[in-house]
Coordinates of C-alpha atoms in Angstrom, one line a residue:
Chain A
X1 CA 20.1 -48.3 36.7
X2 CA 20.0 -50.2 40.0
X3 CA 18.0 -53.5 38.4
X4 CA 20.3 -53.0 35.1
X5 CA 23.3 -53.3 37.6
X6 CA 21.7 -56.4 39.5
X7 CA 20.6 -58.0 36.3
X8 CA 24.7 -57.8 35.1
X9 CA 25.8 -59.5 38.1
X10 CA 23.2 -62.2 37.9
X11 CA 23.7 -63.1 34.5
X12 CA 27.4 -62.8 35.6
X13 CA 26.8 -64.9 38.2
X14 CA 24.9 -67.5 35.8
X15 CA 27.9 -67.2 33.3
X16 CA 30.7 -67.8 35.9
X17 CA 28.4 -70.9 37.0
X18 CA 28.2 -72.5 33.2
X19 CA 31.8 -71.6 32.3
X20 CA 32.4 -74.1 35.9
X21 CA 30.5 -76.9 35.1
X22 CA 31.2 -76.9 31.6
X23 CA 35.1 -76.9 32.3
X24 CA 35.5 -74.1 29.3
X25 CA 37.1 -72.4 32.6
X26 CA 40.1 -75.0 32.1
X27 CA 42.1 -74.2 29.1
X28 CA 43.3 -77.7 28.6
X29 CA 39.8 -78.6 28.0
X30 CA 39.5 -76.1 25.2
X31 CA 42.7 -76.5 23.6
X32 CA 41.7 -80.7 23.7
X33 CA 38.6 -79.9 21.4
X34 CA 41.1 -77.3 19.2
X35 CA 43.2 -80.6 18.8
X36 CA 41.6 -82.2 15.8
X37 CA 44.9 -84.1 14.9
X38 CA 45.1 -85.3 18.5
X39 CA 43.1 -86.9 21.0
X40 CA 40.2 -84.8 20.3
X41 CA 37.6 -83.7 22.9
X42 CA 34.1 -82.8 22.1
X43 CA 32.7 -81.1 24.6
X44 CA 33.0 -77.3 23.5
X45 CA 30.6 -78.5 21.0
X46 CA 28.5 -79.5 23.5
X47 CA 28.5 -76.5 25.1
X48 CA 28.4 -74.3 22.4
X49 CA 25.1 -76.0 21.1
X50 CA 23.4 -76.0 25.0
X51 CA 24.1 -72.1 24.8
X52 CA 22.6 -71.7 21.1
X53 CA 19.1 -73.0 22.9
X54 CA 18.5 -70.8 25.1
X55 CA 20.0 -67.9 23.5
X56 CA 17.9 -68.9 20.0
X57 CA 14.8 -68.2 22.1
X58 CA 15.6 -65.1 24.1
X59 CA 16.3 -63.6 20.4
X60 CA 12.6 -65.5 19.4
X61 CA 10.9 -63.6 22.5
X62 CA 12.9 -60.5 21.8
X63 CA 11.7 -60.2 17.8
X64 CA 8.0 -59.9 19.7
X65 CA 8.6 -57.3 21.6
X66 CA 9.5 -54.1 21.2
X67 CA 11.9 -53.3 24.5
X68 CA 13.8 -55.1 26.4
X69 CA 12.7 -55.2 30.4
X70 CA 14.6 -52.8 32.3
X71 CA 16.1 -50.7 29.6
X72 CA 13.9 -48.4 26.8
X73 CA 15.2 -49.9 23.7
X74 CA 17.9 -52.9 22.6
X75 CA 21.8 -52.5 21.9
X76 CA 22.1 -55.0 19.2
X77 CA 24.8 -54.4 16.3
X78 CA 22.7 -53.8 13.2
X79 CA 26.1 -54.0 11.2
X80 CA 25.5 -57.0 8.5
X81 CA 28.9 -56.4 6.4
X82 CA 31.5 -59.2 6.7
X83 CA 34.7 -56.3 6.7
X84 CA 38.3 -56.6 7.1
X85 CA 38.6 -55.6 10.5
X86 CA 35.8 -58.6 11.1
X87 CA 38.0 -61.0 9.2
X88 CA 41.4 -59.8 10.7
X89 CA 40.7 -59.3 14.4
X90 CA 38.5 -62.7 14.4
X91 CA 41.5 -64.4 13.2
X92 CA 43.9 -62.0 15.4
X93 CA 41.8 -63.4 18.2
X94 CA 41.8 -67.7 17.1
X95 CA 45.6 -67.6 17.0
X96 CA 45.7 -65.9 20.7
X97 CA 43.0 -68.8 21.9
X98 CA 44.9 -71.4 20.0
X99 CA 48.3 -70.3 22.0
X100 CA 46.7 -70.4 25.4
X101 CA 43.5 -72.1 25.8
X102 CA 41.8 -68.9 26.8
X103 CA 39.3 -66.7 25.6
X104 CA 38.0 -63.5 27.5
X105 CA 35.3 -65.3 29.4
X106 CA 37.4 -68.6 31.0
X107 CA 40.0 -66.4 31.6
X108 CA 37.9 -63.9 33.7
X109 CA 36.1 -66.8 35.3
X110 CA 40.0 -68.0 36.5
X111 CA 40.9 -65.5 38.3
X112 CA 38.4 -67.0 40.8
X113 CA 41.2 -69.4 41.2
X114 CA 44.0 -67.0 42.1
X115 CA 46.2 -68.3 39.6
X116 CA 49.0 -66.3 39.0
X117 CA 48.7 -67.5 35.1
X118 CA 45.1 -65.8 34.6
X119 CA 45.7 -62.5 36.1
X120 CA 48.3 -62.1 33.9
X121 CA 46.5 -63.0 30.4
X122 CA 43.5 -60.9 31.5
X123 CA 46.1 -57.9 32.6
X124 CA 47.9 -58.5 28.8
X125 CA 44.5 -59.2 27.1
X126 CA 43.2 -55.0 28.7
X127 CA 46.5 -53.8 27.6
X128 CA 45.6 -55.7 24.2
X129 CA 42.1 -53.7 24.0
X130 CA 43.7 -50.7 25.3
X131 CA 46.1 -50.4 22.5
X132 CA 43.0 -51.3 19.8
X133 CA 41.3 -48.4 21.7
X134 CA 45.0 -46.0 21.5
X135 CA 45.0 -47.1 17.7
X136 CA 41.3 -46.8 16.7
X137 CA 38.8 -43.4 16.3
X138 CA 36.4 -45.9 17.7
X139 CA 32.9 -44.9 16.3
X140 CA 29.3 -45.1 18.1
X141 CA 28.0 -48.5 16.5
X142 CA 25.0 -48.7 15.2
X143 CA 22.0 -50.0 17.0
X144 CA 18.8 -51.2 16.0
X145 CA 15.7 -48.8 16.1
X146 CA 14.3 -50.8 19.2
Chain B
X1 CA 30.3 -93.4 32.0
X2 CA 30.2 -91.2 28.0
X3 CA 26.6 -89.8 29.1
X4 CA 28.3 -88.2 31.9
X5 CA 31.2 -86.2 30.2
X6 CA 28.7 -84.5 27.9
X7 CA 26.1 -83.7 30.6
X8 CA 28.7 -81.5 32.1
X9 CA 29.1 -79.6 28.6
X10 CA 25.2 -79.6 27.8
X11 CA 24.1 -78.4 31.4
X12 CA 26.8 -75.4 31.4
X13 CA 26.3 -74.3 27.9
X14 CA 23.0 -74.4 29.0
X15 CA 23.7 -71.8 31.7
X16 CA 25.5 -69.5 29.5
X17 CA 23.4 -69.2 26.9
X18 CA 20.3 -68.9 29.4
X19 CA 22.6 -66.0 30.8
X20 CA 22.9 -64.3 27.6
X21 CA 19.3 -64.2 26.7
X22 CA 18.6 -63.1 30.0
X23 CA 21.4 -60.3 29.2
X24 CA 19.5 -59.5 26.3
X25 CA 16.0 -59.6 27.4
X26 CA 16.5 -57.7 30.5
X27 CA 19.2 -55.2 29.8
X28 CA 18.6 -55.6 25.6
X29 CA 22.7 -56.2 25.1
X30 CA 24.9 -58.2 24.0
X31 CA 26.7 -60.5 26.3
X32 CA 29.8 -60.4 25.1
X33 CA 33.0 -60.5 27.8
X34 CA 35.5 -58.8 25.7
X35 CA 32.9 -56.6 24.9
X36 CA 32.1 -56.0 28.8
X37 CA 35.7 -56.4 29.8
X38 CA 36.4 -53.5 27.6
X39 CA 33.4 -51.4 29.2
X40 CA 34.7 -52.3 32.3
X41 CA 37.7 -51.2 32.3
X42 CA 36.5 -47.8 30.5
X43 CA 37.7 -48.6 27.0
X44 CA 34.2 -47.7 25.1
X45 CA 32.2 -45.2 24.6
X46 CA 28.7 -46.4 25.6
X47 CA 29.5 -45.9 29.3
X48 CA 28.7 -49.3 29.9
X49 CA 31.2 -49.2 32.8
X50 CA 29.7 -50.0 35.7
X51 CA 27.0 -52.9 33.9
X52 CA 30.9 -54.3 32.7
X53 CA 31.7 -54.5 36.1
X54 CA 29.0 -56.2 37.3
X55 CA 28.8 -58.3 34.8
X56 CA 32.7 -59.5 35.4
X57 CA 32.3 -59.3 39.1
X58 CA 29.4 -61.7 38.6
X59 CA 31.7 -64.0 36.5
X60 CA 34.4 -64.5 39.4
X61 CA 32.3 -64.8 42.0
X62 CA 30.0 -67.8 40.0
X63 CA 32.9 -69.2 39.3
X64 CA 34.3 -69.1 42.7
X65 CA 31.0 -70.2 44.4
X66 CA 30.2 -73.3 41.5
X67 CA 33.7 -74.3 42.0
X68 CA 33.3 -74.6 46.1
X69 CA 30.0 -76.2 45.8
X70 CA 29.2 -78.1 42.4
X71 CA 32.5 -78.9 40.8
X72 CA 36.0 -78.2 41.3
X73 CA 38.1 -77.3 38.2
X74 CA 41.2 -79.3 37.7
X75 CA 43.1 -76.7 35.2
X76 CA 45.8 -77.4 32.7
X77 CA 47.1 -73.9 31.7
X78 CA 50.5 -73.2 30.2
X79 CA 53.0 -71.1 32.8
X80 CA 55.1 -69.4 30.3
X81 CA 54.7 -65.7 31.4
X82 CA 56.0 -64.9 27.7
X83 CA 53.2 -67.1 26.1
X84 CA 50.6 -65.9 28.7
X85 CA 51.3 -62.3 27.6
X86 CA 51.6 -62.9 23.9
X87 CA 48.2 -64.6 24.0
X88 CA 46.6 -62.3 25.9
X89 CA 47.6 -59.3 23.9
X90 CA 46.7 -60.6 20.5
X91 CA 42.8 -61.4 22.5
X92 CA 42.8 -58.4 23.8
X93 CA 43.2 -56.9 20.2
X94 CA 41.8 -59.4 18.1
X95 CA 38.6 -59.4 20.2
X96 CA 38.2 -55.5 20.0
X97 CA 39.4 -55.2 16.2
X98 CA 36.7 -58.3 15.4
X99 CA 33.5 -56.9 17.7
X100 CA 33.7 -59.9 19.7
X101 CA 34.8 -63.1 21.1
X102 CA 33.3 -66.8 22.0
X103 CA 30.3 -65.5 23.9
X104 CA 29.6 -62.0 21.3
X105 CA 29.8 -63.8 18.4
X106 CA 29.7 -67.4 19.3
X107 CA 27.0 -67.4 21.8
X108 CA 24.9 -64.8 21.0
X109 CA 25.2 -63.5 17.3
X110 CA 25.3 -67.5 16.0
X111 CA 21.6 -67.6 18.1
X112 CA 20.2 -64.1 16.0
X113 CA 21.7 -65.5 12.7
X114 CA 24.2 -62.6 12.7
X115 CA 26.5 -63.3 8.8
X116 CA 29.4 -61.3 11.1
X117 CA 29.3 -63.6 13.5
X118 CA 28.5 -66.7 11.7
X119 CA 32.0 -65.8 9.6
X120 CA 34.0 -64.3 12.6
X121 CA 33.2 -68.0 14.7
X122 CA 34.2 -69.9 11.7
X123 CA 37.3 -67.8 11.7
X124 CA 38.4 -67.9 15.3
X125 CA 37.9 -71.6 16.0
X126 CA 39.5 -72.4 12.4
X127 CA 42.5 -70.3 13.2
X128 CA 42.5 -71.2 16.7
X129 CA 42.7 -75.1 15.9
X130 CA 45.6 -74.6 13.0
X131 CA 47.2 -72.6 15.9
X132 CA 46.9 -75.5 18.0
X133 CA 48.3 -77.9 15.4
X134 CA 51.1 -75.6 14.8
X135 CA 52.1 -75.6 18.3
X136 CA 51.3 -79.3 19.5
X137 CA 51.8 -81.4 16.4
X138 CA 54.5 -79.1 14.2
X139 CA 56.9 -77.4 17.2
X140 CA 55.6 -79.0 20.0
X141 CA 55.9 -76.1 22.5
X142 CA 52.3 -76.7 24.2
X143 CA 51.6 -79.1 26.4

């Protein structure tokens, strides 16, 4: 459990770092690349396709093995079925990033900034997932066999 | 100087996806924030609390430590406490209703050719930039 917990707070530390120098921490950045009708800006693309590398080929390495380092087995969704509650809360979820400029990860990152603005999306976006969880018989998902 | 302003992008989208297959191929999960954010703050039932935490806690301080010594954000953020907390309900929800954000779905199910995430990413950026339209171009409430 103690090199789980380390490996978190490295990749943490590694996320907090990309969502810096990538500027997704800054919402006006985000919201310029939303603005197709204005004066657009491409670089969530950017980022979004430099993640996709690296992430394509952990998921290449991981499909020839059969457990993951420093667990016994791998907590991947299995779930393949495009549902309502896919369609509905992924479009719940555009229209809050669309308002804002945030999404869960930028938003986190911001507090790092003690701005009064980003402590109070992330304390409205836990209330948010707290009333899903109030509203919900959540269900164990379903992982893959390894 | 156009090189420049997509080196930025490239070399942190970089990081995060080299974070997330790290995620994956030391811990075998999903790094997803609102995923993490909602095991941090005890809001699952995989009792994925304390990884949450870390994970989060490694987030700020990243952050905090690129933006001292690398690069120091210059952020543009709305200060309507009303808007803030609209916004950050309906993600809060949304996020937890659609199994994931940005990074769950964006980041890491796009990368294992998940259909669920490949539809829930067209969805959120699709709705998020008629949203923006809406607000900028239409009622002009966002800056």
């Amino acid at each position: 459990m103690r090199a789980r917990m380390l490996a978190a707070i490295v990749c943490g530390l590694i996320f907090g770092a990309g969502l810096v120098i990538s500027d997704m921490i800054n919402p006006g950045r985000v919201l310029a690349f939303l603005d197709v009708a204005g004066s657009w800006d491409p670089s969530l693309a950017f980022v979004m396709g430099g993640a996709l590398i690296p992430s394509a080929v952990a998921n290449i390495i991981r499909s020839r093995g059969s457990a993951p380092l420093l667990d016994s087995r791998f907590y991947v969704p299995t779930n393949r079925s495009i549902d309502w509650k896919l369609v509905t809360g992924a479009a719940l979820f555009g229209l809050g990033w669309g308002l804002v400029g945030f999404c869960p990860g930028p938003a986190i990152a911001a507090l790092s900034t003690g701005r009064w603005e980003a402590a109070l999306f992330v304390a409205a976006m836990l209330v948010g997932m707290l009333v899903y969880r109030l509203s919900h018989r959540q269900r164990l998902p379903n992982y893959s066999a390894n | 100087m156009t090189e420049i302003n997509y080196l930025w992008p490239l070399a942190g989208g970089l990081l995060i996806g080299l974070s997330a297959g790290l995620y994956l191929l030391l811990n075998g999960r999903i790094a997803g924030i609102s995923g993490l954010a909602a095991a941090a703050a005890g809001l699952t039932h995989d009792g994925d609390s304390k990884l949450g935490l870390g994970f989060l806690a490694g987030i700020i301080a990243g952050a905090w430590l690129t933006a001292t010594l690398v690069r120091h954000p210059d952020i543009t953020l709305t200060s309507s406490p009303a808007l803030l907390i609209a916004a950050g309900l309906i993600v809060g929800y949304g996020t937890r209703l659609g199994s994931g954000c940005t990074s769950g779905h964006g980041v890491c199910g796009l990368a294992r050719l998940s259909p669920r995430s490949l539809a829930a990413t067209a969805i959120f950026i699709a709705v998020a930039g008629a949203t923006v339209f809406v607000t900028r171009h239409l009622v002009g409430v966002q800056p």
